[in-house]
Every structure is written in C-alpha cells, then in structure tokens.
Tab-separated table of C-alpha atoms and ligand atoms in Angstrom:
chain	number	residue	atom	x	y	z
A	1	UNK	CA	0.000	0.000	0.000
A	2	UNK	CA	1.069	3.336	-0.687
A	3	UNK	CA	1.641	5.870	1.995
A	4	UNK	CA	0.722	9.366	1.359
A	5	UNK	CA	0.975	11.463	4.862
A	6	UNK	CA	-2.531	13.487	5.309
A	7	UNK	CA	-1.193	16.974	4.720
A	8	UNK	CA	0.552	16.090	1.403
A	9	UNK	CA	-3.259	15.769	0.215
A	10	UNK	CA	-3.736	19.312	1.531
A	11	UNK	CA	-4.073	22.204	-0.071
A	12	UNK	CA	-0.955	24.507	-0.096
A	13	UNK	CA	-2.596	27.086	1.911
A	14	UNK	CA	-3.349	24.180	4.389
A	15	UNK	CA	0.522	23.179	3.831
A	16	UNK	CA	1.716	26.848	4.129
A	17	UNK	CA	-0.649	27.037	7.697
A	18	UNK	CA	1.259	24.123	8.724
A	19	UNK	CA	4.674	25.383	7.918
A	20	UNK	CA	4.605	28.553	9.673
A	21	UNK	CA	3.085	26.856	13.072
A	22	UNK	CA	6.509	24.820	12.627
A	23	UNK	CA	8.888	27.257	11.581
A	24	UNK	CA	7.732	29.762	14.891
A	25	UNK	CA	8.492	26.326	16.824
A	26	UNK	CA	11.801	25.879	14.604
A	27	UNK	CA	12.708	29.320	15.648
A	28	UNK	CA	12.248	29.524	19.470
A	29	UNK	CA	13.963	25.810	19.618
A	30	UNK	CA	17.280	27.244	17.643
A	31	UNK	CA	17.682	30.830	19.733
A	32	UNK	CA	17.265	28.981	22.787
A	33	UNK	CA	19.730	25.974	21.950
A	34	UNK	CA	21.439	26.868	19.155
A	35	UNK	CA	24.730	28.929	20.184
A	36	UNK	CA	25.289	30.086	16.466
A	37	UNK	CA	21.763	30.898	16.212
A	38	UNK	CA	21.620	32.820	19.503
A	39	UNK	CA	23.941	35.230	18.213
A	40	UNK	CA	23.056	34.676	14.615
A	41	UNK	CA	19.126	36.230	15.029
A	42	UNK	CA	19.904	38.181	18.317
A	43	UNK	CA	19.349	41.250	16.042
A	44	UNK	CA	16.188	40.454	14.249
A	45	UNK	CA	13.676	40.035	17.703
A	46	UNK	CA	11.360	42.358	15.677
A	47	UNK	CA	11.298	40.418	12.564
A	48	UNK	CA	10.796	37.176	14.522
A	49	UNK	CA	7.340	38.767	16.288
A	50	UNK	CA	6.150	40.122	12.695
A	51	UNK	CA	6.153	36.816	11.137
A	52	UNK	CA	2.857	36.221	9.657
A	53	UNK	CA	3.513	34.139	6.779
A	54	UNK	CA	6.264	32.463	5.057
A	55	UNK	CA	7.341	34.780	2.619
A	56	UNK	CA	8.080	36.755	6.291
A	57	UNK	CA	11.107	34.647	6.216
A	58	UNK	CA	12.898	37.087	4.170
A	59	UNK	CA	13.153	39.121	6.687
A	60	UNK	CA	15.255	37.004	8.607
A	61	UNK	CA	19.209	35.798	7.859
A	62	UNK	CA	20.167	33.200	5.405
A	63	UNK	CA	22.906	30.348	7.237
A	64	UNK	CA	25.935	29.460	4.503
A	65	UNK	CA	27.852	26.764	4.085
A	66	UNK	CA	30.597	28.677	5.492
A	67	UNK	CA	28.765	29.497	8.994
A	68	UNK	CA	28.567	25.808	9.035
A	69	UNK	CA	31.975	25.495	8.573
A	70	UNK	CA	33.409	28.215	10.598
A	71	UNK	CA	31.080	27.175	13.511
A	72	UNK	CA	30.222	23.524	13.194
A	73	UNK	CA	29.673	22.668	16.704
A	74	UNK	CA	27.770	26.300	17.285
A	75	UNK	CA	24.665	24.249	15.856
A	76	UNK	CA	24.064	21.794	17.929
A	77	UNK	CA	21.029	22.295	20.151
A	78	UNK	CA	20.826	18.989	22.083
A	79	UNK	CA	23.406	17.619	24.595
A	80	UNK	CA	26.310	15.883	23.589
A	81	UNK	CA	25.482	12.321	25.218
A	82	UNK	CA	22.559	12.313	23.366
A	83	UNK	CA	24.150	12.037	19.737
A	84	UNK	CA	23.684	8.974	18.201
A	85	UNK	CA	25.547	9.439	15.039
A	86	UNK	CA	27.958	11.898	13.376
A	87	UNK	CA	27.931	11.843	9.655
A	88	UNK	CA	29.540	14.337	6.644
A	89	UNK	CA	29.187	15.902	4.162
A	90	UNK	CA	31.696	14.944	1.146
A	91	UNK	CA	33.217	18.084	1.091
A	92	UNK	CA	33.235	18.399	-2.620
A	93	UNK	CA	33.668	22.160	-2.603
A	94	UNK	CA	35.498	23.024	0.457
A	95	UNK	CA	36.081	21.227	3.687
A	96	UNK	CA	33.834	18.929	4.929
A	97	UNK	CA	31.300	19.408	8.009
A	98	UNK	CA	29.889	17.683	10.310
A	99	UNK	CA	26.338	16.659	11.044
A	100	UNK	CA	25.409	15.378	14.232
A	101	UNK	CA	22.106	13.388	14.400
A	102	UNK	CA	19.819	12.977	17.623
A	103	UNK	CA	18.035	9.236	17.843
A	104	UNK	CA	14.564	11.091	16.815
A	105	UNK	CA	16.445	12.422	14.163
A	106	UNK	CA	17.614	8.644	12.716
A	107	UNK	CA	13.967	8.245	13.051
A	108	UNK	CA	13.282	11.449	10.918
A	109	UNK	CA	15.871	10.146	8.226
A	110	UNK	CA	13.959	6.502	7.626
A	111	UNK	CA	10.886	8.429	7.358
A	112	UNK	CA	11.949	10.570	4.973
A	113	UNK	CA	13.363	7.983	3.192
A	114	UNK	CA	10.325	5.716	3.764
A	115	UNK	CA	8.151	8.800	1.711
A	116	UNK	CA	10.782	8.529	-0.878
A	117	UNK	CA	9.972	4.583	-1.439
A	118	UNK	CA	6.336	4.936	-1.339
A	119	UNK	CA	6.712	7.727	-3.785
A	120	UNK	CA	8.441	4.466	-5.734
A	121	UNK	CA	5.738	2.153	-4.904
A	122	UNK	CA	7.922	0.206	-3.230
A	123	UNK	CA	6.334	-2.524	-0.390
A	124	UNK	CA	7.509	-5.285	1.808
A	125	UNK	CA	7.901	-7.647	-1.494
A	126	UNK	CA	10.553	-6.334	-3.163
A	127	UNK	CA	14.344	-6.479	-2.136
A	128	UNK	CA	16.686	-3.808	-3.175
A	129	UNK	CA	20.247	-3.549	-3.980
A	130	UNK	CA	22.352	-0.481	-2.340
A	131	UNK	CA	25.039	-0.147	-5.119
A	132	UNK	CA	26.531	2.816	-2.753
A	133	UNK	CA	29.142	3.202	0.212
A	134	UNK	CA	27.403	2.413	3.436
A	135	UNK	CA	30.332	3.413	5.499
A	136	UNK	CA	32.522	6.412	5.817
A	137	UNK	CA	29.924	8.811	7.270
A	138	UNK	CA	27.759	9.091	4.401
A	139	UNK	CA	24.434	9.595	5.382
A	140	UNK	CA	22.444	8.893	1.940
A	141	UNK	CA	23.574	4.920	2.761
A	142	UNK	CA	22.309	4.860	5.759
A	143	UNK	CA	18.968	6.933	5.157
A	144	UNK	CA	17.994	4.349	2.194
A	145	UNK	CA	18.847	1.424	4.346
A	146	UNK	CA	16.649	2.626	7.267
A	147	UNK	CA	13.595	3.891	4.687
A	148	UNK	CA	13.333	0.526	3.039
A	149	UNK	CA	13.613	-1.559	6.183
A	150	UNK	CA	10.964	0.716	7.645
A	151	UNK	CA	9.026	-0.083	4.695
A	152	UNK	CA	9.643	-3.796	5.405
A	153	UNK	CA	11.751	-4.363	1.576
A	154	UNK	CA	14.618	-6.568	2.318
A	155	UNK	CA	18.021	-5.139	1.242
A	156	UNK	CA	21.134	-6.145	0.096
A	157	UNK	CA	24.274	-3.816	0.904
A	158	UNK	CA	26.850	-4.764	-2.285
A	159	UNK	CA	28.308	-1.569	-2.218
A	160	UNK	CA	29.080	0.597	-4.374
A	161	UNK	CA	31.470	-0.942	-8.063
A	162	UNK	CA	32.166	-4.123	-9.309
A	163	UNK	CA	29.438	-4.520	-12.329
A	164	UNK	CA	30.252	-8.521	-12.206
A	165	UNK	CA	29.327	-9.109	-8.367
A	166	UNK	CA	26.448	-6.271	-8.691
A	167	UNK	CA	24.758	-8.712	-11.632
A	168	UNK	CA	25.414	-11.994	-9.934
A	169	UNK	CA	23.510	-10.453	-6.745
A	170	UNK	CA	20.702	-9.241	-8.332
A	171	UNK	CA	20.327	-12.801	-10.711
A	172	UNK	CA	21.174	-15.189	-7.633
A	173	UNK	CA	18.562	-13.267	-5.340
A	174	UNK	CA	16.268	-12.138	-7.081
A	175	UNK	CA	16.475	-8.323	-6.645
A	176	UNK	CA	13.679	-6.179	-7.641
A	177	UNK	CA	14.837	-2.547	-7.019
A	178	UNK	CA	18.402	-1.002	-7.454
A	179	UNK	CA	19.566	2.191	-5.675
A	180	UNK	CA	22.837	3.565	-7.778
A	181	UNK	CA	24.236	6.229	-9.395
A	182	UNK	CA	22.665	6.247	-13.050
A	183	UNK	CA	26.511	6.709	-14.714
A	184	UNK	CA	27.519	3.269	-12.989
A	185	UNK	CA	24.618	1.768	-14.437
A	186	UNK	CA	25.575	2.382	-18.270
A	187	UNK	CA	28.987	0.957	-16.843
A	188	UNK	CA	26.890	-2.127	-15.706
A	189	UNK	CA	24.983	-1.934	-19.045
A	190	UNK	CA	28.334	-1.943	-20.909
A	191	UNK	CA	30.113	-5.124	-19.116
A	192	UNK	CA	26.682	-6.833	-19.333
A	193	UNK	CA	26.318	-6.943	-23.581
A	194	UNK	CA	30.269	-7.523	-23.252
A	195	UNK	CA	29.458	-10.295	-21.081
A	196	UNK	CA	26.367	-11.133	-22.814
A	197	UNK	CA	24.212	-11.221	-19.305
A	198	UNK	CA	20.728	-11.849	-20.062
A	199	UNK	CA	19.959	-9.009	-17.841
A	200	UNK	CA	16.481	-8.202	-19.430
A	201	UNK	CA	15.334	-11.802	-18.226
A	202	UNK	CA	16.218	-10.156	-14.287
A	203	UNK	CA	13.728	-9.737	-12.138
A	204	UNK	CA	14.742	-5.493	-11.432
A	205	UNK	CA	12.005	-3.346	-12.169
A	206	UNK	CA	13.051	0.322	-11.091
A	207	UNK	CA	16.095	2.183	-9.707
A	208	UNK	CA	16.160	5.042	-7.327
A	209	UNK	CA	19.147	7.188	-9.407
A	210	UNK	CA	21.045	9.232	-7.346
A	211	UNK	CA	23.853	11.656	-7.247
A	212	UNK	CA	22.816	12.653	-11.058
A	213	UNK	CA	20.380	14.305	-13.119
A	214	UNK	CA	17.760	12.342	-14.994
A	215	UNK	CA	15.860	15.003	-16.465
A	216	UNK	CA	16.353	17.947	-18.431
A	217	UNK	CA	15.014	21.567	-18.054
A	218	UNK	CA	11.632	20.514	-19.186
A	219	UNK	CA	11.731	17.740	-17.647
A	220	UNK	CA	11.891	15.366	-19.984
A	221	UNK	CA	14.898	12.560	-19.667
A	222	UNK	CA	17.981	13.920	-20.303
A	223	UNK	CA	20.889	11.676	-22.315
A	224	UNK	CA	22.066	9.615	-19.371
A	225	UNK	CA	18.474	8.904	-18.549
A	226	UNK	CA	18.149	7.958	-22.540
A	227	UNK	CA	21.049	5.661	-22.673
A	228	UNK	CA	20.209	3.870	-20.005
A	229	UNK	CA	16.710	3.552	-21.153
A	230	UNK	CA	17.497	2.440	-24.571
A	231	UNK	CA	18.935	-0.531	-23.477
A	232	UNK	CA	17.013	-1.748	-20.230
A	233	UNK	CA	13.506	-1.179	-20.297
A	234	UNK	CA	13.849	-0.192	-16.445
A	235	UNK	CA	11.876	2.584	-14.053
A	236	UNK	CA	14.055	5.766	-12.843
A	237	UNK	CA	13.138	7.445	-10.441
A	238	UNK	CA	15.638	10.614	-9.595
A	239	UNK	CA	15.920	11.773	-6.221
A	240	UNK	CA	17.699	14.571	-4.615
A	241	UNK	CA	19.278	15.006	-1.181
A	242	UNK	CA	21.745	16.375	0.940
A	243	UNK	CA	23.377	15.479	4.387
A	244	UNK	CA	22.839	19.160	5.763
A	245	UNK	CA	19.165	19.160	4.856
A	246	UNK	CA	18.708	15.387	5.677
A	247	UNK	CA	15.812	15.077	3.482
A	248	UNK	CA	15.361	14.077	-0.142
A	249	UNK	CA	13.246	15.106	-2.585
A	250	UNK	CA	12.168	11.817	-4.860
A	251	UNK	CA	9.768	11.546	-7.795
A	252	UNK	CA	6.760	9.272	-8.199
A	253	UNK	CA	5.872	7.736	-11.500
A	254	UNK	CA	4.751	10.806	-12.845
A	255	UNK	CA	8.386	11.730	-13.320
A	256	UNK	CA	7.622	15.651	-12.953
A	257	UNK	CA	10.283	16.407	-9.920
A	258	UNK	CA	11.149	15.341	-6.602
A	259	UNK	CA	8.162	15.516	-3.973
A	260	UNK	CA	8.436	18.058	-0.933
A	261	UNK	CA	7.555	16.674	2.085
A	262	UNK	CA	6.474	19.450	4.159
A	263	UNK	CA	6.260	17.930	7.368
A	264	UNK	CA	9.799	17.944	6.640
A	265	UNK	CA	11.053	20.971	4.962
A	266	UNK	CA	10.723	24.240	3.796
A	267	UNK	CA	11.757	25.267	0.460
A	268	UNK	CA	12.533	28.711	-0.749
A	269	UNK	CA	14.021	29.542	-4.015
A	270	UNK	CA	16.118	32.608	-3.760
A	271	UNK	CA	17.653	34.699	-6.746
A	272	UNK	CA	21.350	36.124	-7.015
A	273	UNK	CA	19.720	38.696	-4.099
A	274	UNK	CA	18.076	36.869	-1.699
A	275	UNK	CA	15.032	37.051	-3.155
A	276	UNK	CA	12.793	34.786	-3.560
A	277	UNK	CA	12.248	34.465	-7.573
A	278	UNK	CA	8.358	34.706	-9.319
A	279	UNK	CA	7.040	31.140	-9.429
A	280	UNK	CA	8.554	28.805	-11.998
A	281	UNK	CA	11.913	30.379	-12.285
A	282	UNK	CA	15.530	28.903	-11.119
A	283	UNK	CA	17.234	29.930	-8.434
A	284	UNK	CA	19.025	28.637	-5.141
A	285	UNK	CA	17.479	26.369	-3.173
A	286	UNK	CA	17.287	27.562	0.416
A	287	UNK	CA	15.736	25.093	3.031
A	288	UNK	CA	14.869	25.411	6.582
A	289	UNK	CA	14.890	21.850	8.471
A	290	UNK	CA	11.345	21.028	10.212
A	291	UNK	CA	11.667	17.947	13.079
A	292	UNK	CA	14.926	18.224	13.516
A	293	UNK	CA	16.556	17.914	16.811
A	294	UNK	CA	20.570	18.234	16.898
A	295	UNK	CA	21.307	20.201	14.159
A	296	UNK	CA	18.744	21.943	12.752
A	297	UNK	CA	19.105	25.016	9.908
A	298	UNK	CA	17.015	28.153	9.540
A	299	UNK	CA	17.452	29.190	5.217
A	300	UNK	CA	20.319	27.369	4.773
A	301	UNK	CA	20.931	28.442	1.359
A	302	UNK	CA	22.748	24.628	-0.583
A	303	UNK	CA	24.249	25.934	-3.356
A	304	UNK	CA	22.327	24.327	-5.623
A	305	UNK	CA	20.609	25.760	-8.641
A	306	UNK	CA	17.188	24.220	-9.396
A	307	UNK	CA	13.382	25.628	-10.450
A	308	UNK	CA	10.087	24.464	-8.135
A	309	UNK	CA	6.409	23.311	-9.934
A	310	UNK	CA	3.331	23.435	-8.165
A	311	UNK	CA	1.093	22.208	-10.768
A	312	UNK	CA	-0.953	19.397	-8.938
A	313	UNK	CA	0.587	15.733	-9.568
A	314	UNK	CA	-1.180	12.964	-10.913
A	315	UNK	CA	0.004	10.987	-7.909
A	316	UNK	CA	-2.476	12.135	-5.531
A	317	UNK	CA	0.386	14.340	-3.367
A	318	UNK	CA	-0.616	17.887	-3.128
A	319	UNK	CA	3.143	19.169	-3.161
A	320	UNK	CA	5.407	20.808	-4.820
A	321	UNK	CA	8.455	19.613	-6.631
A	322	UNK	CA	11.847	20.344	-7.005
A	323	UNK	CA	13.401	19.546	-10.686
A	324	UNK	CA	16.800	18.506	-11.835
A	325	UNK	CA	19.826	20.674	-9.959
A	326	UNK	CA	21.061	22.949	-12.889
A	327	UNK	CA	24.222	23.396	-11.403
A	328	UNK	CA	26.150	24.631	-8.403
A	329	UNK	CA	26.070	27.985	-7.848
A	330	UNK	CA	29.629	28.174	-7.235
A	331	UNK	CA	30.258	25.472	-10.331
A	332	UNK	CA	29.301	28.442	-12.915
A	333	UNK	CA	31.150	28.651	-15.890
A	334	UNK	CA	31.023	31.762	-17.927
A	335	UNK	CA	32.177	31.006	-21.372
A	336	UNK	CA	32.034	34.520	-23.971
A	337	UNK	CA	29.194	35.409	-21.814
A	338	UNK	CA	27.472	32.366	-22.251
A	339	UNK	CA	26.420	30.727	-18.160
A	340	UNK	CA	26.973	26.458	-18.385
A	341	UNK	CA	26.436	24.666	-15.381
A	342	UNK	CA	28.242	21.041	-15.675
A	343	UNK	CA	25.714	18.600	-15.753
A	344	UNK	CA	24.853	20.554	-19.398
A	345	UNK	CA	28.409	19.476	-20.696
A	346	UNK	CA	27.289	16.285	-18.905
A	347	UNK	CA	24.312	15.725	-20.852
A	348	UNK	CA	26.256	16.936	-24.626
A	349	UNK	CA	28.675	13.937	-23.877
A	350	UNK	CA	26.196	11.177	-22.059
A	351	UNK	CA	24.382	11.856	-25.546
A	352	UNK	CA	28.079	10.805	-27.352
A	353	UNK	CA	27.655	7.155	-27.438
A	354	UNK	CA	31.073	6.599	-28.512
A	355	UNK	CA	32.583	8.270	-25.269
A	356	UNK	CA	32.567	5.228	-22.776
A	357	UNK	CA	33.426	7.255	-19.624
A	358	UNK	CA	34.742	10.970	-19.112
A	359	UNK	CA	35.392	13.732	-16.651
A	360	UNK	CA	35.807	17.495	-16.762
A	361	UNK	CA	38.557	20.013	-14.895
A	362	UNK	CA	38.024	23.641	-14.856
A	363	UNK	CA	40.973	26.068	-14.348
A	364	UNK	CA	41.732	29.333	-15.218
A	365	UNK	CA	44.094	30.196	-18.350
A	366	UNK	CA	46.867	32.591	-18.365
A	367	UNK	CA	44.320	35.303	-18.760
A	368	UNK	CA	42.027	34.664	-16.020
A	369	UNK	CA	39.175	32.976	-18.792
A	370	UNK	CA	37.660	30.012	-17.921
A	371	UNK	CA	39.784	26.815	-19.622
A	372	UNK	CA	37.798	23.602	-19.807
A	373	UNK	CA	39.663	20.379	-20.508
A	374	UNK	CA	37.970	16.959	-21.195
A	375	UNK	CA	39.470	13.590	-20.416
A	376	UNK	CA	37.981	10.723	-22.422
A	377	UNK	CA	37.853	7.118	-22.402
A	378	UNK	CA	37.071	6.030	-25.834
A	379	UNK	CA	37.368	3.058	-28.413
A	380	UNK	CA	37.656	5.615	-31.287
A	381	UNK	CA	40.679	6.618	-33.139
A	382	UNK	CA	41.790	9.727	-30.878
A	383	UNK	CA	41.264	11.865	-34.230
A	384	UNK	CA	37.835	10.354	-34.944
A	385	UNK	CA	36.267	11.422	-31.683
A	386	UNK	CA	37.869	15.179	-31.918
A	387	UNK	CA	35.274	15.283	-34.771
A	388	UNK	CA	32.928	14.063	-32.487
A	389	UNK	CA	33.328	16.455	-29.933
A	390	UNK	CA	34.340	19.577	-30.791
A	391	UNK	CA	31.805	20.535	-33.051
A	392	UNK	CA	29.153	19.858	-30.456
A	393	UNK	CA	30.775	22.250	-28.198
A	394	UNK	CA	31.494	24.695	-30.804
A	395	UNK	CA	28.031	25.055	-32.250
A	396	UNK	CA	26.169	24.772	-28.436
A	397	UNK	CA	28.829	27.136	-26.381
A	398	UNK	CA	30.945	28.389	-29.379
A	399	UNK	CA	34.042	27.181	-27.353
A	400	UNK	CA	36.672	24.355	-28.180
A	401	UNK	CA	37.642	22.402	-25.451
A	402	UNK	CA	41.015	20.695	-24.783
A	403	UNK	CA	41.070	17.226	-24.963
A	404	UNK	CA	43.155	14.326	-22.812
A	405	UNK	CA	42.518	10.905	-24.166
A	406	UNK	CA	43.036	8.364	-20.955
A	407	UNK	CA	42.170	4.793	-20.036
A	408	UNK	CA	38.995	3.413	-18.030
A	409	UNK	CA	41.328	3.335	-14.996
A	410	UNK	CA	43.009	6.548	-15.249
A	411	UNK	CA	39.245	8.299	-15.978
A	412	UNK	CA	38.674	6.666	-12.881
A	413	UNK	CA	41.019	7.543	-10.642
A	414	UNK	CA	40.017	11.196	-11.782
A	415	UNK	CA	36.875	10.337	-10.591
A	416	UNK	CA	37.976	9.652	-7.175
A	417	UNK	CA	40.948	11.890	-7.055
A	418	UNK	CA	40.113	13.566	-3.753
A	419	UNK	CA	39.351	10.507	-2.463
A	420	UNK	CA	35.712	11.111	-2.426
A	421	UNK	CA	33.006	8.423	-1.477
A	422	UNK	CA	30.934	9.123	-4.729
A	423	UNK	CA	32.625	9.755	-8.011
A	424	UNK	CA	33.347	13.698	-9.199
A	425	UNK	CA	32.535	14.302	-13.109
A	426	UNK	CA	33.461	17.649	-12.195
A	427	UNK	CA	36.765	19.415	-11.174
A	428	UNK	CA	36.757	22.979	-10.401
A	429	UNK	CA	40.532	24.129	-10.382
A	430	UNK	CA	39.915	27.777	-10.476
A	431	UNK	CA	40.617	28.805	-7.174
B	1	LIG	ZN1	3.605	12.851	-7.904
C-alpha cells in the first residue's frame, strides 16, 4: 500500500498554515539551543514577532555553508550524550562538516526515506540492492537502508562498483529494485552486452538514481536517462538530497520532480539577491529543516541551482516539486558570456555514445578565462572522436575544449581523485 501522509493531500494554503506553526516552533527551539543561532538572530527580535507568513522569512538571515563550517559545533542544540551518530558531508567544494544526528532524528531520516519509497511504490515484497558506500559517514547509505527496512523491503548492501558481483547479486537473489548512481549503471549496461548477461530476463524493475540528473530543463529525460533507457527497459526514479538538509526530494511515476515533504522541509528559491524568484523560475534552493533535533538550519541556502512546480501531480500528493539541480552555484562557468552549469556538458557527452566514460577540470588560463579540458575514455581513433566532440561544443557554447585521451582506470582515478566516497565528473581548479 502506498503511503501518502494526510497533509501532502492538503491544499498549499493548508501546507503553508502548517509550515509557519513549525517554523515559529523551529525558531524559538534554535535561539534557545542553538549557540550560532543565539547570536546569529539576536538582532532580528522584531522580525521574529512580525512573522505572519512564510514569505516573512525574508526578513530574517540566510545560514551558509561557510557558517557551518566556521562554527560547526555552534549548531548543535541537544546535549552531547545524546548524539547517536555523526555523519559528513563529502566536502566536494570546500572542507567537509559535520552533522550530528539525535536518535529522533535517525527516526526522521527513515521516514523521509520511507516517503521517498512509497513515492516508488515500493512494499515489503521487493528487495533492493544499495550499489553505494554504506560506510565512511555518508548519510544517503544509511537513510535508504533505514527507509526501506521501515518499509519492510529486504536489502542487500553490495556496495558501491564491481558490475560482475552487482549482476550476480541481483540474478542469484532475485532483486527487484536497485539504488545507484545512473553513470555506474551504463557501466553495468556496458560489461553486461560484453558479457552477454541476459539481464532483461532479471527480475529489477526500477532504480532510485542518485547523485545525477535524470531530467532535463523541461523535464523530460535527459541523455544519461536515454542511454540507459534504450537498453534496459527499467523505471528511474531521480531523487535529490543532501546530508545538511537530511531530506530528499524523490519523484513518483509521474516523473515531474522530486516531492516536498512538508512535514519535513521548507523550500525557498532565492535569486542572485536573496530574493525569492516569481514562481517557476531557477534559483538557489534555500531550506529550513522542520523535526529536527541536533542540528537543525534556519534558510540554509545549498548551493544548488534548481526551479520548483506546483502544478498538482497525478500521484495524488498535493506538493510541490523540485526539478533537476542545474548546477552549483559556485560550479558556474562563464564562457564569452554564455552561463553552463556542468551537468549541461554532462548531458552533450552522455548523448556521445562513442565516449565510454569521461570527466571534466576547470581552471583558469593565463588570462584569467575560464579553460575547460575533457578527459575521455574512448574506443575511437583519438582523431575520430575530436570530430565528435568539438563541433558539439562549438556550435552549443561556441568554445573548443582541450582534450586528454586516458584509459577506463586513469578516468577513474580522476573520478575519485580527492578521495571522495561518490565519483566527481566535475573538477573545479579555479581557485
Ligand atoms: Zn507525484
């Protein structure tokens, strides 16, 4: 059976009536635990009592990665015996912080998780395969792990690599769902037609993709989501997530974005100002935790680029939903004017069937301009795939990038370089 939580059926301004009950809650809890937030909002006691609404959150102070940073431990609201588990972040862009997480909080996470399942129509029958790292802090292992068993799925923890093992699991037990990164899966696809694994004849019927983009602006499926489709007639669902905000965002079958849970969260979208932008546009996702009990954040603004919908969903949830990240904010690349995020030079090259794997470094020339270099694992002629490539890039960004032809291992090892837990397309050198 499907689980849809009462006020997801709501309507918004039900949802909205909800949300600013919580957030006055959120607010007392933080000044008078919070040793960051005491000082933080110790200014704004006037803009606190004239909250009447949620756009009234304007008013108050965005929190930055860097505050969380700078003053990690300043968060934490609860007492330090009662921590139950410190995770990361990766620390992709800068160094990494730490999240500390209360037992109702654990709780919190499965049933977040436990949304993002039923938004799968996943039930106690199937058993799912958690192609990720499980270890090393990283809370997205855990969180799927504790949403499925609260579900009452059976899982199977093969980790994250090793296409041969992850096919052998999923034939010898019968595996219904996958959770993975969609990239390793057209790895998977790959060794499977080299191998000639009848993988069709499986029993998997859907994968909860995450870490990457399956749709485009419009929301249609992007190339990755293509290639994998093309060859596996399989159900993706994108999600997306991250360890400060411990909550994800996952689609249902309508494919149109990644639910809001507002029990759990609220979501602004803020321009290049602050702002929040007019309805439909893109801008930075800025999220204020609801529930949470060690470390909770008051418009925490991610980083991430994406745009909100609020059409109503064919699911039967009343919420709105976030669609594919754009880009990181601090990812930009200005090219002759023209703004790229990296998951659009993603997309050009998942579209370039002949490019088996790839990743990207940005630096900055001799002149301070932006220099883009692509490494690429291919079975072309080195001259053959030049063709390939550079007049995509020429005729979409009217740039020419420099390319590094490497092996599947050395792409890899890019892919890992800073020793990261998930693998980096994406190398920002500038700074
Ligand atoms: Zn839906």
């Amino acid at each position: 059976m499907v689980f849809i939580p009462e006020i997801e059926k709501q309507q918004s301004e039900e949802q909205n009536t909800f949300q600013l009950r919580k957030l006055k809650e959120v607010i007392a809890y933080i000044k008078a635990n919070s040793a960051f937030y005491a000082g933080h909002l110790n200014a704004f006691e006037a803009q606190i009592e004239n909250i009447r609404s949620l756009s009234d959150l304007q008013s108050l102070p965005v929190t930055t990665k860097e505050d969380l940073q700078q003053h990690n431990w300043d968060f934490l609201c609860i007492p330090k015996k009662d921590i139950r588990e410190i995770m990361s972040t990766s620390g992709t862009l800068g160094s990494p912080v730490f999240i500390a997480l209360s037992s109702n909080d654990l709780e919190r996470l499965a049933y977040n998780e436990m949304l993002s399942f039923h938004c799968m129509e996943v039930d106690e029958n199937d058993v799912f395969q958690l192609m990720l790292t499980l270890d090393r802090q990283f809370m997205a292992g855990i969180a799927y792990y504790s949403g499925l068993s609260e579900i009452g799925a059976a899982v199977i923890r093969s980790g994250p690599g090793l296409p041969a093992l992850q096919w052998e699991t999923m034939k010898a037990l019968d595996v219904t769902g996958l959770v993975a990164v969609p990239s390793f899966i057209t790895k998977m696809l790959d060794f499977a037609e080299e191998q000639h694994i009848p993988f069709r004849d499986f029993k998997a019927k859907k994968i909860l993709a995450i870490g990457e983009s399956l749709r485009d602006d419009n929301l249609e499926p992007n190339a990755l989501a293509q290639r994998i489709k093309s060859k596996w007639n399989i159900e993706l669902y994108s999600t997306y997530a991250s360890t400060e905000m411990q909550t994800a965002f996952t689609e249902c079958n309508a494919g149109k974005g990644g639910h809001h849970h507002p029990e759990l969260i609220i979501v602004e979208i803020l321009d290049e100002n602050g702002n929040q932008v007019q309805k439909g546009e893109a801008g930075e996702i800025t999220i204020t935790t609801l529930g949470v009990e060690a470390m909770p954040l008051l418009r925490y603004r991610t980083g991430d680029i994406a745009k909100a919908y609020y059409e109503p969903c064919s699911c039967g949830r009343n919420t709105m939903r976030l669609g594919p990240v754009l880009g990181r904010k601090q990812q930009m690349i200005k090219f002759k004017g023209t703004t790229i995020y990296p998951p659009q030079l993603f997309d050009v090259l998942n579209n370039l069937e002949a490019i088996k794997d790839y990743a990207v470094t940005l630096s900055a020339d001799e002149t301070g301009q932006d220099k883009l270099i692509l490494y690429v694992y291919t079975e072309m002629q080195d001259s053959d795939c030049n063709q390939l490539i550079k007049p995509v890039f020429q005729h979409k960004w009217r740039v020419v990038p420099h390319i590094i032809y490497c092996s599947a291992a050395e792409i890899q090892a890019l892919h890992f370089a800073d020793n990261s837990r998930k693998p980096q397309r994406f190398r920002d050198l500038r700074n």
